[in-house]
Short mmCIF file of C-alpha atoms and ligand atoms in Angstrom, two decimals:
data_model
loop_
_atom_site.label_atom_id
_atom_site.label_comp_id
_atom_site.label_asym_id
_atom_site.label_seq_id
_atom_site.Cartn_x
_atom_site.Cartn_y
_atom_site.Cartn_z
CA UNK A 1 0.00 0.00 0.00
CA UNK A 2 1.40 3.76 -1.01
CA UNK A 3 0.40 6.20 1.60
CA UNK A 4 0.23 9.93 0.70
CA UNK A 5 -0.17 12.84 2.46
CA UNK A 6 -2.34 15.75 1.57
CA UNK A 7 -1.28 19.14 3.14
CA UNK A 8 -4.53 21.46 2.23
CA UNK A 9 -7.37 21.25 4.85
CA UNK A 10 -11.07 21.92 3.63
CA UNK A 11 -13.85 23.00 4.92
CA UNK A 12 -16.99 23.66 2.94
CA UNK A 13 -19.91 25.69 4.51
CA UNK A 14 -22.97 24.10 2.66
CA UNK A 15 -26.65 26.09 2.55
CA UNK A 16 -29.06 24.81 4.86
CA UNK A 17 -31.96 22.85 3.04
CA UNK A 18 -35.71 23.52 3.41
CA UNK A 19 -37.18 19.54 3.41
CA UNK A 20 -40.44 18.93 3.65
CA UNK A 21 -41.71 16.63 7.01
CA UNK A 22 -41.66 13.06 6.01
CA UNK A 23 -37.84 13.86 4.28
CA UNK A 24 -36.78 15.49 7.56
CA UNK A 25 -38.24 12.50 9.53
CA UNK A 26 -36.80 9.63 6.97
CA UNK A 27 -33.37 11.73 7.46
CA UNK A 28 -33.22 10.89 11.60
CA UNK A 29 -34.07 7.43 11.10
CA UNK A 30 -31.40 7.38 8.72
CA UNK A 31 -29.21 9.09 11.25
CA UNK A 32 -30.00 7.01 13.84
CA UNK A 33 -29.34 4.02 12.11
CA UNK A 34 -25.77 5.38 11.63
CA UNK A 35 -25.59 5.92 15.53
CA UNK A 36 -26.32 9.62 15.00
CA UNK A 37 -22.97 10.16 13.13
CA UNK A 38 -23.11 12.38 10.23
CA UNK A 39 -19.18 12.77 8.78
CA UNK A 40 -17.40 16.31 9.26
CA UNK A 41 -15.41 16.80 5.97
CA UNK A 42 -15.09 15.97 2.80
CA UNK A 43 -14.70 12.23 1.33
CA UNK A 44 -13.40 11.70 -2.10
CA UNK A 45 -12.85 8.02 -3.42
CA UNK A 46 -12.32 6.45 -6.41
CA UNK A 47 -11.48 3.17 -8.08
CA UNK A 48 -7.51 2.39 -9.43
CA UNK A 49 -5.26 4.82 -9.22
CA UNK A 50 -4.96 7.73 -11.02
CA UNK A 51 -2.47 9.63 -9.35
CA UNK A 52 -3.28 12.18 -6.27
CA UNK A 53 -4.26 14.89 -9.09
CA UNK A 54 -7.74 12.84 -9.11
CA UNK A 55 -8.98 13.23 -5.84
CA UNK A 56 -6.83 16.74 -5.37
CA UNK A 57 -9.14 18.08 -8.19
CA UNK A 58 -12.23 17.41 -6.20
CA UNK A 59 -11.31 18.89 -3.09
CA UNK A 60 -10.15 21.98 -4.68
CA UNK A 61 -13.13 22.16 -6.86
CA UNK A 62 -15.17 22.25 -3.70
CA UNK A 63 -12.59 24.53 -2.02
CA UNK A 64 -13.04 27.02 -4.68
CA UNK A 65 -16.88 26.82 -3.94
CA UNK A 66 -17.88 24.73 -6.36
CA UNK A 67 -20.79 22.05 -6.27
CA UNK A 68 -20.08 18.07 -5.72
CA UNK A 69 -20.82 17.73 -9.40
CA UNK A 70 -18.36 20.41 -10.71
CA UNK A 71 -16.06 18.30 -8.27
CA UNK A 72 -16.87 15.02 -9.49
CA UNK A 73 -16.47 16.16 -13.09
CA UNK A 74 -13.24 17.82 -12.47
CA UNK A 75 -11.91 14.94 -11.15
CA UNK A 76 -12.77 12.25 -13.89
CA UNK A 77 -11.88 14.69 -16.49
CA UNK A 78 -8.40 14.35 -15.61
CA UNK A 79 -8.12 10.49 -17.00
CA UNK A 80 -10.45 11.30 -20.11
CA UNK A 81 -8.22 13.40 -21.62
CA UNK A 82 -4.92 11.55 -20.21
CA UNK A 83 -3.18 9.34 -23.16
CA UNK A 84 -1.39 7.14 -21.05
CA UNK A 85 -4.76 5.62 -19.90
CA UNK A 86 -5.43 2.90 -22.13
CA UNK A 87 -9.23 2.87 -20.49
CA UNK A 88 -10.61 5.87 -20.13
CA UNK A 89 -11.38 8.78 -22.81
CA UNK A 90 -8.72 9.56 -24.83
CA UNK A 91 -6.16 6.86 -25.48
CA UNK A 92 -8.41 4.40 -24.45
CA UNK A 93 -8.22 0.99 -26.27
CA UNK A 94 -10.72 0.66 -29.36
CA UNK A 95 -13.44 -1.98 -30.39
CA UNK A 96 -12.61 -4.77 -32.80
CA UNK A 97 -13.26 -2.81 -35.05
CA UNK A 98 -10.83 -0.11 -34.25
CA UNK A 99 -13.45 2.73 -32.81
CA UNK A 100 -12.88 3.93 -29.66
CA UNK A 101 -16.83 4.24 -28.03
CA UNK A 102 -16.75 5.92 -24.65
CA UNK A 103 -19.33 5.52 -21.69
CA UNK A 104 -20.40 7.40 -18.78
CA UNK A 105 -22.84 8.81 -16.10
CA UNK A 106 -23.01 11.20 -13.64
CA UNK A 107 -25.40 11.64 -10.76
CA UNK A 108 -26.14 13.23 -7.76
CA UNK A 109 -27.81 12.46 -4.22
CA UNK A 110 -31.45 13.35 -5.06
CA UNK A 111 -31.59 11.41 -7.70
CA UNK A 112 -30.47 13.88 -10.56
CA UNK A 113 -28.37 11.77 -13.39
CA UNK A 114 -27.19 11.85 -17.38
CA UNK A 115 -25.81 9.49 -18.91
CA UNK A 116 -23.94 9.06 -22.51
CA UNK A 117 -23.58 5.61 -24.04
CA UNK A 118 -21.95 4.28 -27.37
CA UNK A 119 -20.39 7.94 -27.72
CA UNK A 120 -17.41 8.50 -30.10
CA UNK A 121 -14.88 11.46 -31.03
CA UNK A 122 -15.16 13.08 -27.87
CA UNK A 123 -12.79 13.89 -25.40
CA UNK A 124 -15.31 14.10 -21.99
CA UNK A 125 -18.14 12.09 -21.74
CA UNK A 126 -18.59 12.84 -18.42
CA UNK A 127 -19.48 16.32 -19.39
CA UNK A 128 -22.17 15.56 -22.03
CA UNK A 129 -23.75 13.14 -19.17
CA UNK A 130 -23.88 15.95 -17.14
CA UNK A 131 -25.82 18.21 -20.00
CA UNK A 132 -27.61 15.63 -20.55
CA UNK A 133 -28.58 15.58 -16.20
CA UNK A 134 -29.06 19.53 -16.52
CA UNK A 135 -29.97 20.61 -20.12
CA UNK A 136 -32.65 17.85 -21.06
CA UNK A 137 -35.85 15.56 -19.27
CA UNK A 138 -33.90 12.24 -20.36
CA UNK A 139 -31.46 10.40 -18.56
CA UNK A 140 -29.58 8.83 -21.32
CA UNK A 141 -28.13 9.23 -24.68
CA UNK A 142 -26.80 7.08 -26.71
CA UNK A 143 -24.33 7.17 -30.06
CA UNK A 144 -25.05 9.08 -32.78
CA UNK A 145 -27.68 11.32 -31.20
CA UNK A 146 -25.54 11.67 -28.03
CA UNK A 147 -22.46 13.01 -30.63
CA UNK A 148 -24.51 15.24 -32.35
CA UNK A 149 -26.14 16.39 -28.94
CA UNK A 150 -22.47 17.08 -27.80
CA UNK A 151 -21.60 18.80 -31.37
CA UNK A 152 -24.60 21.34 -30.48
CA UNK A 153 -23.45 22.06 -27.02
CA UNK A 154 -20.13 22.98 -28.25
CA UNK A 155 -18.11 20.18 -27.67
CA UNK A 156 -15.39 19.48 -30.34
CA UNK A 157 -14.84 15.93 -32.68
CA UNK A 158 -11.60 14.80 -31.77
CA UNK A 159 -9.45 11.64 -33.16
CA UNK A 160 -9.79 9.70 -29.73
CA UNK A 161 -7.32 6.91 -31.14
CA UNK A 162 -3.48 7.14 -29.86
CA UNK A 163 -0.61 6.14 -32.08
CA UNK A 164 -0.23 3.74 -28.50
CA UNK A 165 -3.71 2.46 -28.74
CA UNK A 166 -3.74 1.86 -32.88
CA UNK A 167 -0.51 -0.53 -32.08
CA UNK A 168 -2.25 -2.61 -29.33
CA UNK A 169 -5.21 -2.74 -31.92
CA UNK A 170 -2.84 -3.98 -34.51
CA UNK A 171 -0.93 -6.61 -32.17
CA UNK A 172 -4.07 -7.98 -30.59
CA UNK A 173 -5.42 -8.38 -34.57
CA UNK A 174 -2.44 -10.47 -35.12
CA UNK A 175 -2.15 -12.38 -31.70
CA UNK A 176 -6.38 -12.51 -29.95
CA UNK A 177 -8.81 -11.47 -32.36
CA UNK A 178 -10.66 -14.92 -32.39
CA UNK A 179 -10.59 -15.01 -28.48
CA UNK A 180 -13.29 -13.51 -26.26
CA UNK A 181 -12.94 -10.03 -24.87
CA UNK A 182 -13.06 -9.80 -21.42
CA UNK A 183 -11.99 -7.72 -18.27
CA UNK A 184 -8.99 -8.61 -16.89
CA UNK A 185 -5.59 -7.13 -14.97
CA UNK A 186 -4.68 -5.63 -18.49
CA UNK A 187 -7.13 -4.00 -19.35
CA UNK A 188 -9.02 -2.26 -16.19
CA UNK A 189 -9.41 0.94 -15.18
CA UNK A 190 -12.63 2.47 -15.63
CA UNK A 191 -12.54 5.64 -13.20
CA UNK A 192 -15.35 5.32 -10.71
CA UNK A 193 -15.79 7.99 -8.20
CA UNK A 194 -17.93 9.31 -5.25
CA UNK A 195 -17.88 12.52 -3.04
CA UNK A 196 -19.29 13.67 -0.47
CA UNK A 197 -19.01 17.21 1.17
CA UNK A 198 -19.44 17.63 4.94
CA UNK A 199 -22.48 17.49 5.41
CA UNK A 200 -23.79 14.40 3.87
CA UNK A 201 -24.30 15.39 0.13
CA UNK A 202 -22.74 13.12 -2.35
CA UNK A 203 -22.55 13.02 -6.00
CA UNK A 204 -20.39 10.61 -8.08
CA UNK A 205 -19.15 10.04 -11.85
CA UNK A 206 -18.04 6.96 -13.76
CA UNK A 207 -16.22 7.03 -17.26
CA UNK A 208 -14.43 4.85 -19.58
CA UNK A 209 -13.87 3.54 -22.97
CA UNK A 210 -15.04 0.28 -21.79
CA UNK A 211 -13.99 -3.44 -22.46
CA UNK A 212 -10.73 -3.45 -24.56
CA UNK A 213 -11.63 -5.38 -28.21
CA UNK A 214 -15.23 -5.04 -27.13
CA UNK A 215 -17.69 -5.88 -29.99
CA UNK A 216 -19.07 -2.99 -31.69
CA UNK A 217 -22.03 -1.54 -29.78
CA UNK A 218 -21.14 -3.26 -26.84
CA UNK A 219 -21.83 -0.99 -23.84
CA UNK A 220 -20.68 -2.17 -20.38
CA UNK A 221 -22.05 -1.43 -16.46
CA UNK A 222 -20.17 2.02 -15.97
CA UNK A 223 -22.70 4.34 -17.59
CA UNK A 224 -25.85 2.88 -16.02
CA UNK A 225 -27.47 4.39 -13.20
CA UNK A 226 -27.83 1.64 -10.97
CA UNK A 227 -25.24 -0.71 -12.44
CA UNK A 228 -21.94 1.36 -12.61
CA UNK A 229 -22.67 4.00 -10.25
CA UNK A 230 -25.37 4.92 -7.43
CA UNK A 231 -25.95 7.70 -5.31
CA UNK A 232 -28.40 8.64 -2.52
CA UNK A 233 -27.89 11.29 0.19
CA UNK A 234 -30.18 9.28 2.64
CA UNK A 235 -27.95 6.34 2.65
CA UNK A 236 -24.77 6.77 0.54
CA UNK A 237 -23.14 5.81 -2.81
CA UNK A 238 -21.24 3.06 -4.90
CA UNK A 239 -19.43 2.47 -7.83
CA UNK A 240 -18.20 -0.26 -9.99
CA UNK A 241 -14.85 -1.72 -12.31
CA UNK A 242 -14.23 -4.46 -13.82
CA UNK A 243 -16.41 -6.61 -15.95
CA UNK A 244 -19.88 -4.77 -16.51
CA UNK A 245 -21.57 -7.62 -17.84
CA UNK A 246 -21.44 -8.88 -14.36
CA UNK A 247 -22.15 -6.17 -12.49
CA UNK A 248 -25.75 -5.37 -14.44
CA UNK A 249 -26.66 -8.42 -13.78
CA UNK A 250 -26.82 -7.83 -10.31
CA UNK A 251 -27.44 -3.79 -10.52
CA UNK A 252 -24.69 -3.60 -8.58
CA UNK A 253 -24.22 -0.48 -7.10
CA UNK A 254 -28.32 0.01 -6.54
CA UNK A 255 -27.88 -2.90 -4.95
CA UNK A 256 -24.89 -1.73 -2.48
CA UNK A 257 -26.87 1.23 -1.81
CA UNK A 258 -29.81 -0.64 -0.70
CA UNK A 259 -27.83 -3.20 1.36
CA UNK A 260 -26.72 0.46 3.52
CA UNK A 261 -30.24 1.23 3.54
CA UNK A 262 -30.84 -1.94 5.11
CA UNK A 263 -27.75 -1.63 7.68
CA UNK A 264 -25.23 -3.61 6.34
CA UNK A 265 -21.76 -1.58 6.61
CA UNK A 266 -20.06 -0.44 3.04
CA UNK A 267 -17.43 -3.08 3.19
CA UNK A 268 -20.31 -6.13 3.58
CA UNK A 269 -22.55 -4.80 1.18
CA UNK A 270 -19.49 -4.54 -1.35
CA UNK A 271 -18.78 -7.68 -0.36
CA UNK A 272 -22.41 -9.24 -0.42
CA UNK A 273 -22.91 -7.56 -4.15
CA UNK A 274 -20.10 -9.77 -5.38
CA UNK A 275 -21.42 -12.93 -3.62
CA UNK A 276 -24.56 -12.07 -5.31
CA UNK A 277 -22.77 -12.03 -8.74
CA UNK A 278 -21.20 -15.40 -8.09
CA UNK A 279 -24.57 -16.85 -6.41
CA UNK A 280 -26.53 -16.48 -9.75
CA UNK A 281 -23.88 -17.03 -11.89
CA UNK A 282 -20.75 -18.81 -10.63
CA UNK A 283 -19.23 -20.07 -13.93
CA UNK A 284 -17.78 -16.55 -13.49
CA UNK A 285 -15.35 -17.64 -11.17
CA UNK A 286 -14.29 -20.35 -13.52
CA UNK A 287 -12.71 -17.69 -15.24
CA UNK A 288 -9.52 -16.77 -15.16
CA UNK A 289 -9.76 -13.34 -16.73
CA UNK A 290 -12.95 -12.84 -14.08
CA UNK A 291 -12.52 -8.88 -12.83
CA UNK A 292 -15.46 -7.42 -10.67
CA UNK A 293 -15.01 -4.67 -7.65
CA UNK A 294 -16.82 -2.41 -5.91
CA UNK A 295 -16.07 0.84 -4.01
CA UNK A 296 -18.57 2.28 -1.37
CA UNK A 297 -19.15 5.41 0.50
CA UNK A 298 -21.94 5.76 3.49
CA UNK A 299 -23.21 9.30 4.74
CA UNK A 300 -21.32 9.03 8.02
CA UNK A 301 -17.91 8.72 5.97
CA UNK A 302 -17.10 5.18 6.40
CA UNK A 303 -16.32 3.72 3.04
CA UNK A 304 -15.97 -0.18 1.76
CA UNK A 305 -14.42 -1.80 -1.00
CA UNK A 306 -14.27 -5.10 -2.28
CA UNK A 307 -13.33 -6.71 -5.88
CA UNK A 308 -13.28 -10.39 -6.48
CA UNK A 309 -9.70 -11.08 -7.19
CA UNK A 310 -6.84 -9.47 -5.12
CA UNK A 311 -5.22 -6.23 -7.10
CA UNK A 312 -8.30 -3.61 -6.50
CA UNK A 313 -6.95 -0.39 -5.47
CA UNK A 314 -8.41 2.37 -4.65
CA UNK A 315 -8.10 5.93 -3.72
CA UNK A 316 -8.98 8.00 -1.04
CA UNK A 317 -9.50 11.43 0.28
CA UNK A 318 -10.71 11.17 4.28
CA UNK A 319 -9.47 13.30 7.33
CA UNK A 320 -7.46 15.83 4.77
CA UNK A 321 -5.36 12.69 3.64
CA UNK A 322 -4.80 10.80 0.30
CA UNK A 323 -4.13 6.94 0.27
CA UNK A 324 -4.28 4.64 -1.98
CA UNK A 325 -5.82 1.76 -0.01
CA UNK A 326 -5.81 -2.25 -1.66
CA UNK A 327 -9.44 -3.33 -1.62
CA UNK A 328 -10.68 -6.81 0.44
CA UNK A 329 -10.88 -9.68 -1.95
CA UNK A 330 -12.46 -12.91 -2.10
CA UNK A 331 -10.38 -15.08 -4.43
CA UNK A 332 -6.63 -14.81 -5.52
C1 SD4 B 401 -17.04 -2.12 -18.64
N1 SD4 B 401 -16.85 -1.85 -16.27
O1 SD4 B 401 -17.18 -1.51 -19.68
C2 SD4 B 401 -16.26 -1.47 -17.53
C3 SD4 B 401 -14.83 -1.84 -17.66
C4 SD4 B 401 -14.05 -1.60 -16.42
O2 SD4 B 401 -12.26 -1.53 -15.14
O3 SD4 B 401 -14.50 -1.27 -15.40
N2 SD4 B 401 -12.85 -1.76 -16.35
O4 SD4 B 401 -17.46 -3.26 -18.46
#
């Protein structure tokens, strides 16, 4: 495990909100269900590491006075448009066919989400899922429409496609392209990530380019609400890596959030969600290349993580501290 240390302090002052009876009354229980404790700063997490200028970009964003979605956006945006990651955005590894399609969502803690799907030649998703979340009445949009929806809002076609990725293309033509694609130690990385400011609010943001050699078309977990990422103030937030297939089956990180709900602590209800996955379908662990992992973050600050083979990392932000912390697993 690296450990980091994080000079800056923060403090955010939030505005007080105006809930109606039966919200204020759901919010004790809630709060009594976490023993009363409601966390005191901010918590930034996120699957992999990306370096500390992930979770860094957060905290400043909502030092600056800036919302937990500018925050959350912020943050991811720094692996879209990095070249070296062969699994996010830009750079990212292409379909067999050679296109690099790009998924992602964005959502906050009252429910407010966008999504993009099957979206090509541009640099952020994670932005257009958030115009999608402020500018429209859908949730999602998907390929063509969500490109020219992008084009309209100003965002510029770019050749997504690195010299580095176009070579991997080539040599996995030559050397894989009759085996299956699939999820594995190689080819992770999807950026998954939740925050929470100090009182409680959370929002959260998942992006990638999806499964390496993926057939066209193909979208994965990370850019569905429910599968890839959820977030609820009353209860908290999850988000998911590795093989999305897997992970919709199960609506993964709905169903984390729900296990909270229900009292179980982030780092069993990770750990439950992959049980689940394995329960209904445990040729899974047959396989070799099998990936799955979960990352968890509950109101009171605690967070959870849990992937099924060892090599999960993830990063945190807690108590004005980065670390990158190795997740629980269940098989090696
Ligand atoms: C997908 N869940 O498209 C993504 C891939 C991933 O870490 O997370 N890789 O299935």
């Amino acid at each position: 495990m690296k450990r980091r240390s994080f000079i800056k302090s923060t403090s955010l002052v939030g505005a007080a909100t105006l809930l109606p009876a039966s919200a204020l009354a759901a919010r004790r229980l809630v709060e009594q269900d976490l023993g009363g404790v409601v966390n005191t700063g901010p918590v930034v997490l996120s699957t992999w590491d990306f370096g500390r200028a992930v979770p860094e970009a957060a905290i400043k964003t909502l030092h600056l006075g800036g919302s937990l979605i500018d925050a959350v956006e912020n943050a991811v945006k720094i692996p879209e448009s990095d070249p070296q990651v062969t699994s996010v955005g830009y750079g990212g590894y292409p379909d067999r066919e050679g296109r690099v399609t790009l998924d992602a969502c964005i959502m906050d803690g009252n429910g407010n989400c966008g999504s993009v799907v099957f979206l090509e030649h541009i640099m952020h998703p994670v932005s257009v899922a958030r115009l999608v979340m402020e500018k429209t009445e859908h949730v999602m949009l998907a390929g063509e429409g969500a490109l020219q929806f992008a084009l309209k809002h100003g965002f510029r076609k770019r050749q997504l496609l690195t010299e580095q990725a176009a070579a991997a293309f080539k040599e996995w033509l030559k050397t894989s392209r009759n085996k299956k694609a699939g999820v594995d130690k190689t080819n992770h990385d999807t950026i998954g990530l939740l925050a929470m400011d100090g009182k409680g609010n959370m929002a959260g943001a998942c992006t990638t380019s999806g499964m390496a050699w993926k057939i066209r078309g193909r979208v994965g977990d990370s850019p569905l609400i429910g599968a890839g990422l959820y977030v609820d103030n009353d209860v908290g937030a999850a988000t998911a890596t590795g093989l999305g297939e897997a992970v919709i089956k199960v609506a993964g990180s709905f169903l984390i959030v729900e296990l909270m709900r229900n009292g179980k602590s982030p780092q069993a209800a990770c750990r439950l969600a992959l049980e689940r996955i394995l329960h209904k379908q445990p040729h899974y662990a047959e396989r070799n290349d099998f990936l799955a992992g979960f990352i968890a973050l509950r109101r009171d600050g605690e967070v959870g993580a849990c992937s099924y083979r060892k090599g999960l990392q993830y990063t945190l932000f807690k108590d004005s501290a980065i670390r990158v912390v190795d997740a629980e697993f269940i098989a090696t």
